[in-house]
Amino acid sequence: MASKRGLFGTNGIRGKVNEDLNLNFIMRSALAIGSFFGKNEKIVVGSDTRKSSDMVKFAIFSSLISQGHDVFDAGIVPTPALQLYSKMHGKFGIMVTASHNPPEYNGIKVIGKDGTEIDERDENAIEEIFYIENFRKENFASLGNYIMVNDVNMNYIGSIVEKVNREIIKDSKISVALDCSNGSSIFTSPEILKILGIKYTTINCNRDGLFISHNPEPKEENLKDLEYLTKNNFSFGAAHDGDADRVAFVDENGSFVYGDKILTLFAREILSKRKGYVVLPISATMAVEEIAKMYDSKVIYTRVGAPIVARKMIETGALFGGEDNGGYIFSDHQYCRDGAMALARIIEIIAKYKRPFSEIIADLPEYYQKKSSIHVEKKKIQYVMKNLKNEIKGKNFIHIDGIKIIEGQSWILIRPSGTEPLIRIYAESKDRKDLESIYNEYQKKIKSLLKDL
Ligand code: MG
């Protein structure tokens, strides 16, 4: 994965351990990152629970120390905990994680001193150093130091519990079933629930670097145990991904709650108090726009990718942003996906309404969605996209990342995959029949373009 399309993918550097992500590759990546950081920096490094995380982390430490940087070992931490620490202390950060990928993967995320993942321009600068091997190094007397830090998780926990109304939560009698997916949240989210005075139980809350219970991706098919446990026993269930920057929810009936509903709920809560901007990737639900209009507010769309959404939020002063995969970004806390902050805020919302979670969700605008993908050889993708653009002249469309055509209360997004020979199709409508018709129309168009080739 890592070596095929340059160093960085959509979520940092990733690969299979001891295959493409071997020691040599990790050290060269770290030397390139360390060279990019400059001279004598202080760099905080954290990791998720993966079996390979220590191997990757210590290779990074050696590389950075050889360049004269001081390294701060944060231990096992959620990515947003590392990002918060980075921001508060003005230090560069490196997170060792492959997020939701299977256990044989690992990866490296680079965090700027503002606590947000570096942008594409900085990634390109690191790539250039990597390929020409223009690595900074120091003589023996100027080598960096290794320092352990043990307050990164506590700092994150403290910051989150301060951001919610603890009084209404304490009196709410809310109970939570929590699935840590054996990942980074094992030391933070249970602690947050304890401090908030919530009755809770946990599953997969021990360190297991091989993720034996389920892959650390909080999607419906991985959360059957959580659904079973939650049904009729808890106010809701929550599950984090491997590095706990994301969280997914299950209602009191044991039904999975889709991320677009949670996005819409957070947007409503935030915009009803204060009007402003919400930043979403182009593929996000229109329901947020409906809510934004109600509160005299606006949705700004970006290319797909959480760091892109976060950077746009900083640029525009937006109040909230996120993705429908469980990544929610709150500007009053920090500009990154923030799994435990989202968990605490869902508790606060349920405490405020004093109603079952399923009823709160049922109040949100209803949209129908359809997603699929068509296999298209990489060399043919450009042809299809160019001709499609010609065919839709005169229509209302947005061309930020793929092509999104908007027709009344329906839209369809046709977007080439960044990594695979696929064109992805996302469609949404307020009306089930309109959804089918827009979806079929464009699927036919793409297929007939492919026939012409
Ligand atoms: Mg993640």
Short mmCIF file of N, CA, C and O in Angstrom, two decimals, residues 200-266:
data_model
loop_
_atom_site.label_atom_id
_atom_site.label_comp_id
_atom_site.label_asym_id
_atom_site.label_seq_id
_atom_site.Cartn_x
_atom_site.Cartn_y
_atom_site.Cartn_z
N TYR A 200 -21.65 1.76 33.31
CA TYR A 200 -21.20 1.24 32.01
C TYR A 200 -20.62 -0.15 32.15
O TYR A 200 -20.26 -0.59 33.25
N THR A 201 -20.55 -0.82 31.01
CA THR A 201 -19.81 -2.07 30.95
C THR A 201 -18.98 -2.06 29.67
O THR A 201 -19.30 -1.33 28.73
N THR A 202 -17.90 -2.83 29.66
CA THR A 202 -17.02 -2.80 28.49
C THR A 202 -16.87 -4.19 27.87
O THR A 202 -16.96 -5.20 28.57
N ILE A 203 -16.64 -4.19 26.56
CA ILE A 203 -16.17 -5.42 25.90
C ILE A 203 -14.95 -5.06 25.05
O ILE A 203 -14.80 -3.92 24.62
N ASN A 204 -14.07 -6.05 24.84
CA ASN A 204 -12.85 -5.84 24.04
C ASN A 204 -12.07 -4.64 24.55
O ASN A 204 -11.63 -3.79 23.79
N CYS A 205 -11.92 -4.58 25.86
CA CYS A 205 -11.29 -3.42 26.49
C CYS A 205 -9.92 -3.78 27.07
O CYS A 205 -9.43 -3.11 27.97
N ASN A 206 -9.33 -4.85 26.58
CA ASN A 206 -7.96 -5.19 26.97
C ASN A 206 -7.06 -5.01 25.75
O ASN A 206 -7.53 -5.00 24.61
N ARG A 207 -5.74 -4.89 26.00
CA ARG A 207 -4.84 -4.75 24.88
C ARG A 207 -4.72 -6.08 24.16
O ARG A 207 -4.31 -7.07 24.76
N ASP A 208 -5.13 -6.12 22.92
CA ASP A 208 -4.94 -7.30 22.10
C ASP A 208 -4.53 -6.84 20.71
O ASP A 208 -5.37 -6.44 19.91
N GLY A 209 -3.23 -6.90 20.47
CA GLY A 209 -2.67 -6.36 19.24
C GLY A 209 -2.99 -7.14 17.99
O GLY A 209 -2.62 -6.75 16.89
N LEU A 210 -3.70 -8.26 18.15
CA LEU A 210 -4.10 -9.02 16.96
C LEU A 210 -5.61 -8.90 16.70
O LEU A 210 -6.14 -9.48 15.77
N PHE A 211 -6.29 -8.12 17.55
CA PHE A 211 -7.74 -7.85 17.38
C PHE A 211 -8.54 -9.13 17.17
O PHE A 211 -9.24 -9.28 16.17
N ILE A 212 -8.41 -10.08 18.12
CA ILE A 212 -9.03 -11.39 17.91
C ILE A 212 -10.56 -11.35 17.89
O ILE A 212 -11.18 -12.22 17.32
N SER A 213 -11.18 -10.34 18.54
CA SER A 213 -12.65 -10.37 18.58
C SER A 213 -13.27 -9.85 17.29
O SER A 213 -14.17 -10.47 16.74
N HIS A 214 -12.80 -8.72 16.79
CA HIS A 214 -13.24 -8.24 15.47
C HIS A 214 -12.25 -7.20 14.97
O HIS A 214 -11.53 -6.60 15.76
N ASN A 215 -12.21 -7.00 13.65
CA ASN A 215 -11.35 -5.96 13.10
C ASN A 215 -11.74 -4.63 13.73
O ASN A 215 -12.92 -4.38 13.99
N PRO A 216 -10.74 -3.76 13.98
CA PRO A 216 -11.06 -2.54 14.75
C PRO A 216 -11.73 -1.45 13.92
O PRO A 216 -11.36 -0.30 14.00
N GLU A 217 -12.69 -1.84 13.11
CA GLU A 217 -13.45 -0.86 12.33
C GLU A 217 -14.89 -0.86 12.84
O GLU A 217 -15.56 -1.90 12.80
N PRO A 218 -15.37 0.28 13.32
CA PRO A 218 -16.71 0.29 13.93
C PRO A 218 -17.83 0.33 12.91
O PRO A 218 -18.58 1.29 12.82
N LYS A 219 -17.94 -0.71 12.10
CA LYS A 219 -19.08 -0.77 11.19
C LYS A 219 -20.01 -1.90 11.62
O LYS A 219 -19.62 -2.78 12.38
N GLU A 220 -21.22 -1.81 11.08
CA GLU A 220 -22.31 -2.65 11.58
C GLU A 220 -21.93 -4.12 11.71
O GLU A 220 -22.18 -4.75 12.75
N GLU A 221 -21.31 -4.70 10.68
CA GLU A 221 -21.06 -6.15 10.74
C GLU A 221 -20.06 -6.55 11.83
O GLU A 221 -20.01 -7.70 12.23
N ASN A 222 -19.26 -5.57 12.33
CA ASN A 222 -18.30 -5.89 13.39
C ASN A 222 -18.88 -5.72 14.79
O ASN A 222 -18.21 -6.01 15.78
N LEU A 223 -20.10 -5.19 14.88
CA LEU A 223 -20.61 -4.81 16.19
C LEU A 223 -21.79 -5.65 16.67
O LEU A 223 -22.61 -5.20 17.46
N LYS A 224 -21.86 -6.89 16.19
CA LYS A 224 -22.98 -7.77 16.56
C LYS A 224 -23.01 -8.02 18.08
O LYS A 224 -24.08 -8.01 18.70
N ASP A 225 -21.84 -8.23 18.69
CA ASP A 225 -21.80 -8.48 20.14
C ASP A 225 -22.28 -7.24 20.90
O ASP A 225 -23.02 -7.35 21.89
N LEU A 226 -21.85 -6.09 20.43
CA LEU A 226 -22.25 -4.84 21.09
C LEU A 226 -23.76 -4.62 20.96
O LEU A 226 -24.44 -4.23 21.92
N GLU A 227 -24.30 -4.92 19.79
CA GLU A 227 -25.75 -4.76 19.57
C GLU A 227 -26.52 -5.68 20.52
O GLU A 227 -27.50 -5.26 21.15
N TYR A 228 -26.06 -6.91 20.63
CA TYR A 228 -26.71 -7.89 21.50
C TYR A 228 -26.67 -7.45 22.97
O TYR A 228 -27.66 -7.52 23.69
N LEU A 229 -25.50 -6.98 23.37
CA LEU A 229 -25.30 -6.55 24.75
C LEU A 229 -26.15 -5.32 25.08
O LEU A 229 -26.73 -5.20 26.17
N THR A 230 -26.25 -4.41 24.13
CA THR A 230 -26.93 -3.13 24.38
C THR A 230 -28.45 -3.29 24.45
O THR A 230 -29.12 -2.67 25.28
N LYS A 231 -28.98 -4.15 23.56
CA LYS A 231 -30.42 -4.29 23.42
C LYS A 231 -31.11 -4.53 24.77
O LYS A 231 -30.83 -5.49 25.47
N ASN A 232 -31.97 -3.60 25.12
CA ASN A 232 -32.79 -3.64 26.35
C ASN A 232 -31.98 -3.56 27.66
O ASN A 232 -32.56 -3.65 28.74
N ASN A 233 -30.67 -3.42 27.58
CA ASN A 233 -29.86 -3.37 28.79
C ASN A 233 -29.22 -2.01 29.05
O ASN A 233 -28.94 -1.67 30.20
N PHE A 234 -28.95 -1.26 27.99
CA PHE A 234 -28.22 0.00 28.13
C PHE A 234 -28.91 1.11 27.32
O PHE A 234 -29.64 0.84 26.39
N SER A 235 -28.64 2.37 27.71
CA SER A 235 -29.23 3.50 26.97
C SER A 235 -28.69 3.56 25.55
O SER A 235 -29.39 3.96 24.63
N PHE A 236 -27.43 3.18 25.39
CA PHE A 236 -26.87 3.05 24.05
C PHE A 236 -25.54 2.30 24.13
O PHE A 236 -25.00 2.08 25.23
N GLY A 237 -25.05 1.91 22.94
CA GLY A 237 -23.73 1.28 22.85
C GLY A 237 -22.82 2.15 22.01
O GLY A 237 -23.29 2.90 21.15
N ALA A 238 -21.52 2.09 22.29
CA ALA A 238 -20.55 2.87 21.52
C ALA A 238 -19.35 2.00 21.22
O ALA A 238 -18.95 1.18 22.04
N ALA A 239 -18.76 2.21 20.03
CA ALA A 239 -17.56 1.43 19.65
C ALA A 239 -16.56 2.34 18.97
O ALA A 239 -16.92 3.13 18.09
N HIS A 240 -15.30 2.23 19.39
CA HIS A 240 -14.23 3.02 18.76
C HIS A 240 -13.51 2.20 17.71
O HIS A 240 -13.51 0.96 17.76
N ASP A 241 -12.82 2.89 16.81
CA ASP A 241 -11.91 2.19 15.90
C ASP A 241 -10.56 2.02 16.61
O ASP A 241 -10.40 2.39 17.78
N GLY A 242 -9.58 1.43 15.92
CA GLY A 242 -8.31 1.05 16.53
C GLY A 242 -7.57 2.19 17.22
O GLY A 242 -6.97 1.99 18.28
N ASP A 243 -7.58 3.38 16.64
CA ASP A 243 -6.86 4.51 17.25
C ASP A 243 -7.82 5.53 17.87
O ASP A 243 -7.40 6.63 18.26
N ALA A 244 -9.09 5.15 17.96
CA ALA A 244 -10.10 5.91 18.72
C ALA A 244 -10.28 7.36 18.27
O ALA A 244 -10.68 8.21 19.05
N ASP A 245 -10.02 7.63 17.00
CA ASP A 245 -10.42 8.95 16.51
C ASP A 245 -11.87 8.91 16.02
O ASP A 245 -12.48 9.93 15.74
N ARG A 246 -12.41 7.68 15.94
CA ARG A 246 -13.81 7.56 15.50
C ARG A 246 -14.64 6.81 16.54
O ARG A 246 -14.10 6.08 17.37
N VAL A 247 -15.95 6.97 16.43
CA VAL A 247 -16.87 6.24 17.31
C VAL A 247 -18.18 5.99 16.56
O VAL A 247 -18.63 6.83 15.79
N ALA A 248 -18.73 4.79 16.76
CA ALA A 248 -20.03 4.47 16.16
C ALA A 248 -20.99 4.12 17.28
O ALA A 248 -20.56 3.74 18.38
N PHE A 249 -22.28 4.24 17.01
CA PHE A 249 -23.28 4.07 18.07
C PHE A 249 -24.35 3.04 17.71
O PHE A 249 -24.67 2.82 16.55
N VAL A 250 -24.91 2.46 18.79
CA VAL A 250 -26.01 1.50 18.70
C VAL A 250 -27.09 2.03 19.62
O VAL A 250 -26.78 2.48 20.73
N ASP A 251 -28.35 2.02 19.19
CA ASP A 251 -29.39 2.58 20.07
C ASP A 251 -29.85 1.56 21.13
O ASP A 251 -29.35 0.43 21.17
N GLU A 252 -30.80 1.96 21.98
CA GLU A 252 -31.21 1.12 23.11
C GLU A 252 -31.90 -0.18 22.67
O GLU A 252 -32.02 -1.12 23.45
N ASN A 253 -32.32 -0.21 21.38
CA ASN A 253 -32.92 -1.43 20.85
C ASN A 253 -31.90 -2.36 20.21
O ASN A 253 -32.25 -3.38 19.60
N GLY A 254 -30.63 -1.95 20.27
CA GLY A 254 -29.58 -2.78 19.67
C GLY A 254 -29.42 -2.53 18.18
O GLY A 254 -28.79 -3.33 17.49
N SER A 255 -30.00 -1.44 17.67
CA SER A 255 -29.86 -1.14 16.23
C SER A 255 -28.72 -0.18 15.98
O SER A 255 -28.57 0.81 16.70
N PHE A 256 -27.94 -0.47 14.95
CA PHE A 256 -26.82 0.38 14.56
C PHE A 256 -27.34 1.74 14.10
O PHE A 256 -28.33 1.82 13.38
N VAL A 257 -26.72 2.82 14.55
CA VAL A 257 -27.13 4.17 14.13
C VAL A 257 -26.10 4.66 13.10
O VAL A 257 -24.91 4.73 13.41
N TYR A 258 -26.58 4.97 11.90
CA TYR A 258 -25.63 5.35 10.85
C TYR A 258 -25.00 6.71 11.12
O TYR A 258 -25.62 7.59 11.72
N GLY A 259 -23.75 6.83 10.67
CA GLY A 259 -22.95 8.02 10.94
C GLY A 259 -23.56 9.31 10.41
O GLY A 259 -23.37 10.37 10.99
N ASP A 260 -24.31 9.22 9.29
CA ASP A 260 -24.91 10.46 8.76
C ASP A 260 -25.96 11.01 9.72
O ASP A 260 -26.17 12.22 9.80
N LYS A 261 -26.61 10.12 10.47
CA LYS A 261 -27.60 10.58 11.48
C LYS A 261 -26.88 11.31 12.61
O LYS A 261 -27.35 12.34 13.10
N ILE A 262 -25.74 10.77 13.04
CA ILE A 262 -24.99 11.39 14.14
C ILE A 262 -24.43 12.75 13.69
O ILE A 262 -24.49 13.74 14.45
N LEU A 263 -23.94 12.80 12.45
CA LEU A 263 -23.47 14.09 11.89
C LEU A 263 -24.58 15.13 11.96
O LEU A 263 -24.36 16.27 12.37
N THR A 264 -25.78 14.71 11.54
CA THR A 264 -26.92 15.62 11.49
C THR A 264 -27.32 16.05 12.90
O THR A 264 -27.63 17.22 13.15
N LEU A 265 -27.29 15.10 13.82
CA LEU A 265 -27.66 15.41 15.21
C LEU A 265 -26.68 16.43 15.82
O LEU A 265 -27.11 17.42 16.43
N PHE A 266 -25.38 16.19 15.66
CA PHE A 266 -24.40 17.14 16.20
C PHE A 266 -24.57 18.52 15.55
O PHE A 266 -24.51 19.54 16.23
#
